[in-house]
Coordinates of C-alpha atoms in Angstrom, one line a residue:
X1 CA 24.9 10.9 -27.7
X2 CA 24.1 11.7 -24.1
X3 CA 22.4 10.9 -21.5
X4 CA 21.3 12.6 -18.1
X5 CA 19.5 10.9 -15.4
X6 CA 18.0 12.6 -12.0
X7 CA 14.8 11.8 -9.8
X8 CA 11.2 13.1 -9.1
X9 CA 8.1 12.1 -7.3
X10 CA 5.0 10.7 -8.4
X11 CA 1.9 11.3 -5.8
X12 CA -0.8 8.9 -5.8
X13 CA -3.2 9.8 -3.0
X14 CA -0.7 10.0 -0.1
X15 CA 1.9 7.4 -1.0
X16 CA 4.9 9.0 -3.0
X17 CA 6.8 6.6 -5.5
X18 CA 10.3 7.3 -6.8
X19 CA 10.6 8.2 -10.0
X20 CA 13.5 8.0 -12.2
X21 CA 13.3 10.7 -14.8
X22 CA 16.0 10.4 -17.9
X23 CA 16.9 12.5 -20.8
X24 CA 18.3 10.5 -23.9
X25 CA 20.4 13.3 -26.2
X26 CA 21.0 11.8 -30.1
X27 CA 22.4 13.1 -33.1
X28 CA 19.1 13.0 -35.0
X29 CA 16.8 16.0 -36.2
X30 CA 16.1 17.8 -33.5
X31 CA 12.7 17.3 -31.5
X32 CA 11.4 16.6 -27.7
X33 CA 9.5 13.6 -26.9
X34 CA 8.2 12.9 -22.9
X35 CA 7.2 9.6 -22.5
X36 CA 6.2 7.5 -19.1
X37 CA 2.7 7.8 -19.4
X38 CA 2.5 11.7 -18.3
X39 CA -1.0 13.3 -18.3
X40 CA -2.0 16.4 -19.7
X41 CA -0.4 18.9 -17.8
X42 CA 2.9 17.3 -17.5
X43 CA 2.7 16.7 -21.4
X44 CA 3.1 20.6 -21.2
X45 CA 6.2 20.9 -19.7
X46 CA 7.8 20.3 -23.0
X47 CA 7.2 24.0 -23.6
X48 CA 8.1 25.2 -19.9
X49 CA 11.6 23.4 -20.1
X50 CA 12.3 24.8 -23.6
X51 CA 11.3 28.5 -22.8
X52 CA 12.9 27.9 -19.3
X53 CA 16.1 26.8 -20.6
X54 CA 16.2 29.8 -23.4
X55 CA 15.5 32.3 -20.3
X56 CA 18.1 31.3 -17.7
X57 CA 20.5 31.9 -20.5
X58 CA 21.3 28.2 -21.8
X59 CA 21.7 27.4 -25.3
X60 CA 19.2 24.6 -26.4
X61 CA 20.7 21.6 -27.4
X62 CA 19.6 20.8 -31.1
X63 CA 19.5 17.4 -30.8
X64 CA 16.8 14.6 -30.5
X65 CA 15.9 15.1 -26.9
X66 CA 14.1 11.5 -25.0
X67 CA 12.7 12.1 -22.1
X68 CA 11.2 8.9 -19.8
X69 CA 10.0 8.8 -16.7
X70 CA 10.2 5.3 -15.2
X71 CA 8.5 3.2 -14.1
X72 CA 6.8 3.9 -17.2
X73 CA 3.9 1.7 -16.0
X74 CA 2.8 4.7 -13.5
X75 CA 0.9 7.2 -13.9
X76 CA 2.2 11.0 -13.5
X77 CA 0.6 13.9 -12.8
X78 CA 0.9 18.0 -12.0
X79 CA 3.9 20.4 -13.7
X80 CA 6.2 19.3 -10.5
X81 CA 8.7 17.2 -12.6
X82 CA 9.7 20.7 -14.9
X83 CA 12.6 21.3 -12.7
X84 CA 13.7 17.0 -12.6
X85 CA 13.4 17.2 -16.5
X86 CA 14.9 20.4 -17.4
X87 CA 18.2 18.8 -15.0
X88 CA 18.3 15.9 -16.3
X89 CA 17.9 17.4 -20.1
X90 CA 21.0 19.5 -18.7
X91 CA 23.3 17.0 -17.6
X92 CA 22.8 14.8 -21.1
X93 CA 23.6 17.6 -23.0
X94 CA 26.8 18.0 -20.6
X95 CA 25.9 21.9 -19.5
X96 CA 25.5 20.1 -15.6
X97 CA 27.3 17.6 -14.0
X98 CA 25.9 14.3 -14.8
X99 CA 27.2 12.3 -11.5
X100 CA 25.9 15.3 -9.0
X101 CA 22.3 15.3 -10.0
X102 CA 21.6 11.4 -10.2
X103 CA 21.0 10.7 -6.4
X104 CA 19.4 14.1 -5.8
X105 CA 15.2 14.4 -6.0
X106 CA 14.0 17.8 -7.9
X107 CA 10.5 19.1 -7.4
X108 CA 8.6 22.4 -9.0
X109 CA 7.1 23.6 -11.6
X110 CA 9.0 26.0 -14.4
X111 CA 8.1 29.3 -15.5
X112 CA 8.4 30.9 -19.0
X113 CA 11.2 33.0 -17.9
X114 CA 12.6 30.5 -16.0
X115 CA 11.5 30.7 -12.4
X116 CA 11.0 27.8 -9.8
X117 CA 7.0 28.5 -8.8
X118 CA 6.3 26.6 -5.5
X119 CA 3.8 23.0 -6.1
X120 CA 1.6 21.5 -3.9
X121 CA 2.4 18.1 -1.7
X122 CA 5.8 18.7 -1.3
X123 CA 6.2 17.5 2.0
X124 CA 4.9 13.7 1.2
X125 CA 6.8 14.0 -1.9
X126 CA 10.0 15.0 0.5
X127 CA 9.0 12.1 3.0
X128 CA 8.8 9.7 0.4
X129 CA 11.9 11.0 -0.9
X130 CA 13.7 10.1 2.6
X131 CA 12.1 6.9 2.8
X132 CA 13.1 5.9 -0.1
X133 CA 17.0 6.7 1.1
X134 CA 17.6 9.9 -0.8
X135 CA 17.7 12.9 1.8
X136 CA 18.7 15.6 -0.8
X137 CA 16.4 17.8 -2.5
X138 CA 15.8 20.7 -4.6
X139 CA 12.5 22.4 -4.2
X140 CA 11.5 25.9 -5.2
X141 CA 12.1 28.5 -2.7
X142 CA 8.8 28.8 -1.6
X143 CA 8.5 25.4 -0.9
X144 CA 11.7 25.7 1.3
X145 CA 10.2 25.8 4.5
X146 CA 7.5 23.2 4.1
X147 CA 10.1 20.6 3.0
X148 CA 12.4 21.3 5.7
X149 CA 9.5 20.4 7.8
X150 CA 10.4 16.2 6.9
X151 CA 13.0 14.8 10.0
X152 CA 16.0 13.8 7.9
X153 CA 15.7 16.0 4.6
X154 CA 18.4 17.8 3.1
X155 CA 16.6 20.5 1.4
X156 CA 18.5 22.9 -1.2
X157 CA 15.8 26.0 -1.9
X158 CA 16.4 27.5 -5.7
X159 CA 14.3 30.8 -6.9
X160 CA 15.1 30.0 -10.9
X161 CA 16.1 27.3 -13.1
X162 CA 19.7 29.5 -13.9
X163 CA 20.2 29.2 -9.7
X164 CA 19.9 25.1 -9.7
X165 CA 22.0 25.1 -13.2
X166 CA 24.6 26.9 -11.8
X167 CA 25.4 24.8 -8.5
X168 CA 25.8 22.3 -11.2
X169 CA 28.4 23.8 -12.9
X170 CA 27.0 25.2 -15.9
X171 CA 29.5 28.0 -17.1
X172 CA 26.7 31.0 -16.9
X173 CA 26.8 33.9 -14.6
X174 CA 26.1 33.8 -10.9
X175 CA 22.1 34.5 -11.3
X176 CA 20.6 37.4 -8.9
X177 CA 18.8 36.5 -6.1
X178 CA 14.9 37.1 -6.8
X179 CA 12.2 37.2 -4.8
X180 CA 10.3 34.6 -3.1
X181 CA 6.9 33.7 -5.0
X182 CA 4.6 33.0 -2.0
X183 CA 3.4 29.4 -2.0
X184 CA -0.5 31.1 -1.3
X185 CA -2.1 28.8 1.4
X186 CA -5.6 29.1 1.8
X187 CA -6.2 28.1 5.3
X188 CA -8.0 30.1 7.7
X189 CA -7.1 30.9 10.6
X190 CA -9.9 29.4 13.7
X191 CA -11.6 32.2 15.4
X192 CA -11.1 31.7 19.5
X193 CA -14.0 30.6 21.0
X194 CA -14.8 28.8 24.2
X195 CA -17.2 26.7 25.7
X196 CA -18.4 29.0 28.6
X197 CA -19.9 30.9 26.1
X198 CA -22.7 28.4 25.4
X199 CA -25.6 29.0 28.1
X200 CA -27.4 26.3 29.4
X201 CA -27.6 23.2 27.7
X202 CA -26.3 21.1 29.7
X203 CA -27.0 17.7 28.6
X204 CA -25.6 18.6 24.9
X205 CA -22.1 20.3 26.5
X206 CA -22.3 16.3 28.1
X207 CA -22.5 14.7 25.1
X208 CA -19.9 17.4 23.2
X209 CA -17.5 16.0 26.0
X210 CA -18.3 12.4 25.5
X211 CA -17.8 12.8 21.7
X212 CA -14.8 14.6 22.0
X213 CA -13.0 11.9 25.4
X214 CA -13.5 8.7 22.6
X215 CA -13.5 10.5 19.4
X216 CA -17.3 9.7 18.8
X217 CA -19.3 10.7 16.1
X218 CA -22.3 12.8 16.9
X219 CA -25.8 13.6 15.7
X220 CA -27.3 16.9 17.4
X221 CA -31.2 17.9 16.4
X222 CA -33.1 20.7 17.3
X223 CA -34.7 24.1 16.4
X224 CA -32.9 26.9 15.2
X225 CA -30.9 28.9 17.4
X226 CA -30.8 25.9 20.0
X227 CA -27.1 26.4 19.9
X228 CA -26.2 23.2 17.6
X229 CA -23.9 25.3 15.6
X230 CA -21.8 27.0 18.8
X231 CA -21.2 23.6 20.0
X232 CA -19.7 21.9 17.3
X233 CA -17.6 24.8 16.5
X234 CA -15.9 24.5 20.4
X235 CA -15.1 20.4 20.1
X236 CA -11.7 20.7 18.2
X237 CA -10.5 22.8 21.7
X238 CA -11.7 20.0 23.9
X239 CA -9.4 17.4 21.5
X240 CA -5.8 17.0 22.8
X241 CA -3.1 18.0 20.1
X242 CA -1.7 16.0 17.0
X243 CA 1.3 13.4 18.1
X244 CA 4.3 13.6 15.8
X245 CA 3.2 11.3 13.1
X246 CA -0.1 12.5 13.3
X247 CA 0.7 16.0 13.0
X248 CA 2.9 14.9 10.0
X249 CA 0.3 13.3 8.2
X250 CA -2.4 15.9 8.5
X251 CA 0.0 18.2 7.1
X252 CA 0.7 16.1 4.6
X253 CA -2.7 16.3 3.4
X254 CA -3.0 20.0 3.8
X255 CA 0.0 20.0 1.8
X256 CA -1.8 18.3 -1.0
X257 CA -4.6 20.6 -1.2
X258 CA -3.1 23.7 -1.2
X259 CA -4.7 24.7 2.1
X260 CA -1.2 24.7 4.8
X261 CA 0.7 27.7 5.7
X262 CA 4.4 26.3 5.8
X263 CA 5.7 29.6 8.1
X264 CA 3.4 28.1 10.7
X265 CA 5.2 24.8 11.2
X266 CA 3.3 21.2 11.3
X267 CA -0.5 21.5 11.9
X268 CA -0.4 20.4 15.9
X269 CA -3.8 20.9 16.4
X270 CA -6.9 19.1 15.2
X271 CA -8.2 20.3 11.9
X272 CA -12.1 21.2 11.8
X273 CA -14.1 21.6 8.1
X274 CA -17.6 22.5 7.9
X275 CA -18.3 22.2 3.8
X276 CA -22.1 24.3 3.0
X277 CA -24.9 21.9 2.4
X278 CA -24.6 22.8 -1.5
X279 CA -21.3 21.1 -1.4
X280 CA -20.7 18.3 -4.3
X281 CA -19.6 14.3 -3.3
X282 CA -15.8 15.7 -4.5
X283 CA -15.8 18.3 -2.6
X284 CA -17.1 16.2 0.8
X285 CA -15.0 13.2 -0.1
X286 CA -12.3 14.1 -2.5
X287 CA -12.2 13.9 -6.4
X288 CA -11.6 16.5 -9.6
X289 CA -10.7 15.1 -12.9
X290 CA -7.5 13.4 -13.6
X291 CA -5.9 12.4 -10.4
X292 CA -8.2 13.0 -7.1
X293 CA -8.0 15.2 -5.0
X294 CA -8.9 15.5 -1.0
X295 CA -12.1 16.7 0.0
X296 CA -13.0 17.9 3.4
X297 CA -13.5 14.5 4.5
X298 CA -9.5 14.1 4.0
X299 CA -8.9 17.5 5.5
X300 CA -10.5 17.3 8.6
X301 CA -8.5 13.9 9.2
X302 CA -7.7 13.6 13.0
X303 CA -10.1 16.3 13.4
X304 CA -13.7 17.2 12.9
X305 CA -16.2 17.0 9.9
X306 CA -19.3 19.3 10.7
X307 CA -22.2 19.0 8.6
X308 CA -24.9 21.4 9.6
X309 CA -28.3 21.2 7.7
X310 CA -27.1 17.6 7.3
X311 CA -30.5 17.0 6.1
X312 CA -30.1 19.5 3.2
X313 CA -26.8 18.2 1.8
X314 CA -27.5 15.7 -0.9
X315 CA -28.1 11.8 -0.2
X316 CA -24.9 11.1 -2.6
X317 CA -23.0 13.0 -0.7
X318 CA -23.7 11.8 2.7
X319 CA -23.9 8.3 1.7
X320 CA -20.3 8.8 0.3
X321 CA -19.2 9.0 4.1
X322 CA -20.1 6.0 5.3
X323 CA -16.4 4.2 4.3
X324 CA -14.2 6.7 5.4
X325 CA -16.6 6.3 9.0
X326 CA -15.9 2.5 8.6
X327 CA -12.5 2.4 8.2
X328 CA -11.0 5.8 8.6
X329 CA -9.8 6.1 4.9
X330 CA -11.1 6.9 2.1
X331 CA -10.0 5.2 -1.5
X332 CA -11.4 7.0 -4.6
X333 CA -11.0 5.0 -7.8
X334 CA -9.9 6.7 -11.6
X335 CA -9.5 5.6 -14.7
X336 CA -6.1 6.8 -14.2
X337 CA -5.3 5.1 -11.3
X338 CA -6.3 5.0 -7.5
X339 CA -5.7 7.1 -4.7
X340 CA -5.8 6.5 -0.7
X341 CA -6.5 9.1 1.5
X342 CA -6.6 9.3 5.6
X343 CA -9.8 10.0 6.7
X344 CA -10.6 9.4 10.5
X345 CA -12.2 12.1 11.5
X346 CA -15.3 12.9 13.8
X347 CA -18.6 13.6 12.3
X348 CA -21.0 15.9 14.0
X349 CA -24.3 16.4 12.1
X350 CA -26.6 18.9 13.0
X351 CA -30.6 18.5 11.9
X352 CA -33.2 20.1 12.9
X353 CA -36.5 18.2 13.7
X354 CA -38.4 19.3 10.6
X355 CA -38.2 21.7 7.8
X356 CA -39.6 24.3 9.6
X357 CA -37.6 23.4 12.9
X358 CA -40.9 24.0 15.0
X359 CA -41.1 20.4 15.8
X360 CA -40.0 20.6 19.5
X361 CA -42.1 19.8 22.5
X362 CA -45.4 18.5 21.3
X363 CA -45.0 20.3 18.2
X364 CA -48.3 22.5 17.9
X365 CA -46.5 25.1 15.6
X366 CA -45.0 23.0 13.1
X367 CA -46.6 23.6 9.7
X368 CA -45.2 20.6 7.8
X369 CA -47.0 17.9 6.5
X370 CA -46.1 14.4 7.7
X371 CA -45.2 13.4 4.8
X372 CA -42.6 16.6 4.5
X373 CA -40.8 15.8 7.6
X374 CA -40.7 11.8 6.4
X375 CA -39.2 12.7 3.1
X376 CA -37.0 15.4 5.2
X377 CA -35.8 12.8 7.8
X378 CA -35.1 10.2 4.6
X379 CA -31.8 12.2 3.3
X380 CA -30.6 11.0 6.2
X381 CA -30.4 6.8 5.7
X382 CA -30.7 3.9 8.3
X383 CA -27.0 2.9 7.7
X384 CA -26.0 6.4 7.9
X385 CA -27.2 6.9 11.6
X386 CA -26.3 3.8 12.5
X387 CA -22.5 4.6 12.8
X388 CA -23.6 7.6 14.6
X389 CA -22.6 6.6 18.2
X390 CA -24.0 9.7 20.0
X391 CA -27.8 11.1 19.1
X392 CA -28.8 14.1 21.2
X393 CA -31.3 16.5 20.8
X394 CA -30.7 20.2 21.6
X395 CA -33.6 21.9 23.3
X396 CA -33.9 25.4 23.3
X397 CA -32.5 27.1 26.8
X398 CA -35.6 28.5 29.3
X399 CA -35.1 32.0 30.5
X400 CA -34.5 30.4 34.0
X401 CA -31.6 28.9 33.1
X402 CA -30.4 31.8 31.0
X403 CA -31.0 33.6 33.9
X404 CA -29.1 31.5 36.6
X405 CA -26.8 29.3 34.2
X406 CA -23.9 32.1 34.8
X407 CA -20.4 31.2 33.1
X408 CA -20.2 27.1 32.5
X409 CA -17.2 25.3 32.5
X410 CA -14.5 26.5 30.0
X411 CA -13.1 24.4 27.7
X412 CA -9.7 24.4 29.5
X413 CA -11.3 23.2 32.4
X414 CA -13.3 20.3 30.3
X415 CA -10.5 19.4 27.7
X416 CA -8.3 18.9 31.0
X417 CA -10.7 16.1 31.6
X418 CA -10.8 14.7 28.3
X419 CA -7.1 14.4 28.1
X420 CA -7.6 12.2 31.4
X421 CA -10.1 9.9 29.6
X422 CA -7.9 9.7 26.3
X423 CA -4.5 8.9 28.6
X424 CA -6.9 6.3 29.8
X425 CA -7.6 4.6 26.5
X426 CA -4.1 4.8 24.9
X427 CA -3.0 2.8 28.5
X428 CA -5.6 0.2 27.9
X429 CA -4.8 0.4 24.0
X430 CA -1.0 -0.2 24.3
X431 CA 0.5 -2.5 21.7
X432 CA -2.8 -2.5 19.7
X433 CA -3.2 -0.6 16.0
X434 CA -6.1 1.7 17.7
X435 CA -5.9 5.0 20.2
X436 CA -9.8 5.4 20.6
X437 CA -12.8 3.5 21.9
X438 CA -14.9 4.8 18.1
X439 CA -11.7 2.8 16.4
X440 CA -11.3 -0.1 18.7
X441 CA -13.1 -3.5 16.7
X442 CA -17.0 -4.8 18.4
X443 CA -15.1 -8.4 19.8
X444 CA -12.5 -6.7 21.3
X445 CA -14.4 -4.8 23.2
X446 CA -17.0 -7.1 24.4
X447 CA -14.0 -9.7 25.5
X448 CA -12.8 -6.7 27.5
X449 CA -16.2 -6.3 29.5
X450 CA -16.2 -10.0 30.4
X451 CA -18.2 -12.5 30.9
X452 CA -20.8 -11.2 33.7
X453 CA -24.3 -11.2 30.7
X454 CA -26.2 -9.0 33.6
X455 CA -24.4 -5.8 32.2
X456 CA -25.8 -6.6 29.1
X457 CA -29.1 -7.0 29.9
X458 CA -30.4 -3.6 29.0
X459 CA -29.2 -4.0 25.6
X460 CA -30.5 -7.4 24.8
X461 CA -33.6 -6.4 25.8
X462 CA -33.5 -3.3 23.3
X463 CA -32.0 -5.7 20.9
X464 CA -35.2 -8.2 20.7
X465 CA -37.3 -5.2 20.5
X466 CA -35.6 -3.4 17.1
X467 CA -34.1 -0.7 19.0
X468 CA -30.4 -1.6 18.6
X469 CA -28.6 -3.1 15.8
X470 CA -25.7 -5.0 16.1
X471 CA -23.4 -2.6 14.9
X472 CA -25.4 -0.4 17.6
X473 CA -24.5 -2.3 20.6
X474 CA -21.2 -2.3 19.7
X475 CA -21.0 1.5 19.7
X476 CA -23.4 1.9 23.2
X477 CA -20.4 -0.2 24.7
X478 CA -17.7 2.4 23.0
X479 CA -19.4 4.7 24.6
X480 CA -20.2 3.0 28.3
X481 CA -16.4 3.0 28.3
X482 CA -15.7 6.7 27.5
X483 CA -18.0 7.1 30.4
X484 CA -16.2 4.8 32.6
X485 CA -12.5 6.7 31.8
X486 CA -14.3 10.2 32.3
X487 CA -15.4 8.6 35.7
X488 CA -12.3 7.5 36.4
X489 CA -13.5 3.7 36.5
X490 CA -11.3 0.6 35.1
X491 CA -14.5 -0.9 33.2
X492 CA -18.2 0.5 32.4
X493 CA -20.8 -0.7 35.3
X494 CA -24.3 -1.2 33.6
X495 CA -24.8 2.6 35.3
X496 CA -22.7 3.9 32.2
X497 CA -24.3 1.3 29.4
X498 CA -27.5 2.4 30.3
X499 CA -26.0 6.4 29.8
X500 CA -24.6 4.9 26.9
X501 CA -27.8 3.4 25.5
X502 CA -30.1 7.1 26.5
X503 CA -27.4 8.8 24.5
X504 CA -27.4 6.9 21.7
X505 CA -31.0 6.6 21.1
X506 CA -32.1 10.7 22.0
X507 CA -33.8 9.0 25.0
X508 CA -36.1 7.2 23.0
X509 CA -35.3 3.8 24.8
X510 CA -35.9 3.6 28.5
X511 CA -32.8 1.8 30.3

């Protein structure tokens, strides 16, 4: 009888658990049982392992083979515990050394002839690894690099199953080296563009500097080729770059979905995803049978989440958005289990006015029935535009000011400023859980304006007559203090509520 013992990592969402994986080896008729509740494609691996071990030039012990992943009680998912199983197999049957693979975490996934073919999420697997106080691992070689990327990691990259059986002291020959499968990120790679090259519109480039100084969320309707699309596209290169643990965890999540270059280091700047209005709720938000996935909601954590046509998409799908706005996360529930996934990103819908987008001015073109643009203005719900902190609308620009605009400001010069504003907020912010004015809490900020009511008074009055929520005067005061850092001011005057107020409403609501 034998028996082998090594570790893994079991992904739920974000948050990587320890798992211990062990191989029982007993004198009985030969067989191979995985147990530890594994789903369907870690059932599987019972075939990799055998073919695997047969490959790399291992006899297979025949023997009745135990193999339990604990805590049993988990769930596990994905073919990334071949490699821990296969070792742990090994050292039972006494081919590896028992005592050198116990403390040491083995990721990847097995190959018929024995490779080590590179996973995804191996750098939260790797940082759960470390927090849990075992530094070494074994990774595929592809997944080398990535897993490197975690402070504190002891990474040992193996191209084959033979490679990680001979460090352990199995008595085969020194495999070959052989080539590197590539891991096969999918991420592209953002076109430069720059705000200069946006004519005109100058109260929009206002509001895109706003949105991007407090990390607001922003609604932007007008015609076709107003220019909604060129703006949203040059916010991520007004936002400052990803912190350390920021840049960790948006990595992380790239990581996860199979969309992160590892020979490009940790993503340092903000991510931007702009799903097609055909997209499904788990694409947006993150989903997929079996164990969730993230969606582009996740993706674009710490960065932006365009939605253009937002009126188009489906009401399921933008209604789905509404907790991840909330509370920056986003937790998708399975039979299976649960996962949690960041998700504070900015939102910038664009809409035009009607289905036709001739609606601007007084609207003497536009062929739509009222009743079309109600229904066509309905996708887009009451509580859904009420987190919305900034609603502009995007008029088309005049041949005048095509004609004198010239060059505007670049977005060097304008992120220069935003960084200013954000330095601003994470002064005032010190020591509390938020960076932003979007994240900071309604009472918080309304104990930090004071007590003087008169700087209020435009936004009771809007308040008695319908125009505000609650939840809206909370975010026209986010707002009235972006405009107060951007100005350089210790506190919002009720010059910058009342901005506050015209940019929240589309001007609707006199100050």
């Amino acid at each position: 009888m034998g028996l082998g013992r090594t570790l893994g990592v079991s992904l739920l969402g974000l948050s990587g658990h320890l798992i211990e994986v062990e191989a029982h080896l007993a004198a009985s008729v030969p067989g191979f049982s995985l147990v530890g509740l594994p789903d369907a494609a870690l059932a599987e691996s019972r075939d990799r392992v055998r073919a695997a071990v047969s490959s790399s030039g291992i006899g297979w012990p025949q023997r009745k083979i135990t193999v339990n992943l604990s805590p049993a009680s988990l769930p596990k998912s994905g073919s990334g515990f071949d490699l821990a199983i296969a070792v742990a197999m090994l050292a039972g049957a006494g081919v590896c050394d028992a005592a050198r693979v116990a403390g040491v975490v083995h990721l990847g996934e097995l190959g018929l002839d024995g490779r080590l073919r590179p996973v995804r999420g191996v750098l939260p697997a790797v940082a759960a690894a470390v927090a849990a106080g075992h530094p070494h691992v074994v990774v595929p070689a592809a997944n080398a690099t990535e897993a490197a990327l975690v402070p504190g990691a002891v990474v040992l990259g193996a191209a084959s199953l033979a490679e990680v059986a001979w460090r352990y002291g199995a008595e085969i020959e020194q495999p070959a080296p052989s080539a590197v499968e590539p891991v096969g990120a999918v991420r592209r790679a953002p076109l430069p563009v720059d705000l200069a090259e946006v004519l005109g519109q100058h109260q929009a480039r206002a509001a895109l500097e706003v949105a991007a100084a407090g990390g607001h969320h922003l609604l932007m309707v007008g015609p076709p080729g107003a220019g909604k699309t060129m703006l949203a596209a040059r916010l991520p290169g007004l936002l400052p770059d990803l912190t350390e643990p920021e840049a960790v965890e948006v990595t992380a999540v790239h990581s996860l979905a199979g969309t992160f270059d590892p020979a490009e280091g940790l993503l340092r700047r903000p991510p931007f995803e702009d799903p097609h209005h055909t997209a499904t709720a788990a694409a947006v938000v993150g989903g997929g049978s079996g164990m969730p996935r993230p969606g582009a909601a996740s993706r674009a954590h710490r960065g932006v989440l365009f939605m253009d046509e937002a009126p188009e998409f489906s009401p399921r799908v933008l209604e789905t958005l509404r907790q991840p706005l909330e509370h920056g996360e986003l937790v998708i529930q399975r039979a299976g289990g649960s996962a949690r996934y960041p998700a504070r990103f900015q939102l910038v819908l664009a809409a035009n006015p009607c289905p036709c987008g001739k609606a601007v001015g007084k609207g003497l073109e536009c062929v739509c029935p009222p009743m079309t643009r109600r229904r066509y203005w309905s996708r887009l719900s009451g509580p859904l535009l009420d987190r919305v902190d900034l609603q502009v609308e995007v008029h088309p620009a005049s041949r005048a000011e095509i004609d004198g605009a010239g060059r505007g400001e670049s977005t060097a010069v304008v992120a220069r400023r935003v960084a200013g504003a954000r330095e601003a907020q994470v002064e005032r912010l010190a020591g509390t859980p938020w960076r932003t004015n979007a994240e900071v809490p309604g009472h918080w900020i309304r104990a930090a304006l004071g007590a003087d009511r008169s700087l209020m008074a435009d936004l009771d009055r809007a308040l008695d007559r319908g125009a505000l929520s609650l939840r809206g005067v909370d975010r026209v005061l986010r707002v009235a203090w972006t405009l107060a850092d951007l100005a350089g001011r210790s506190a919002p005057s009720r010059s910058e509520i009342g901005q506050g107020l015209l940019l929240r409403t589309r001007g609707q609501v006199a100050a």
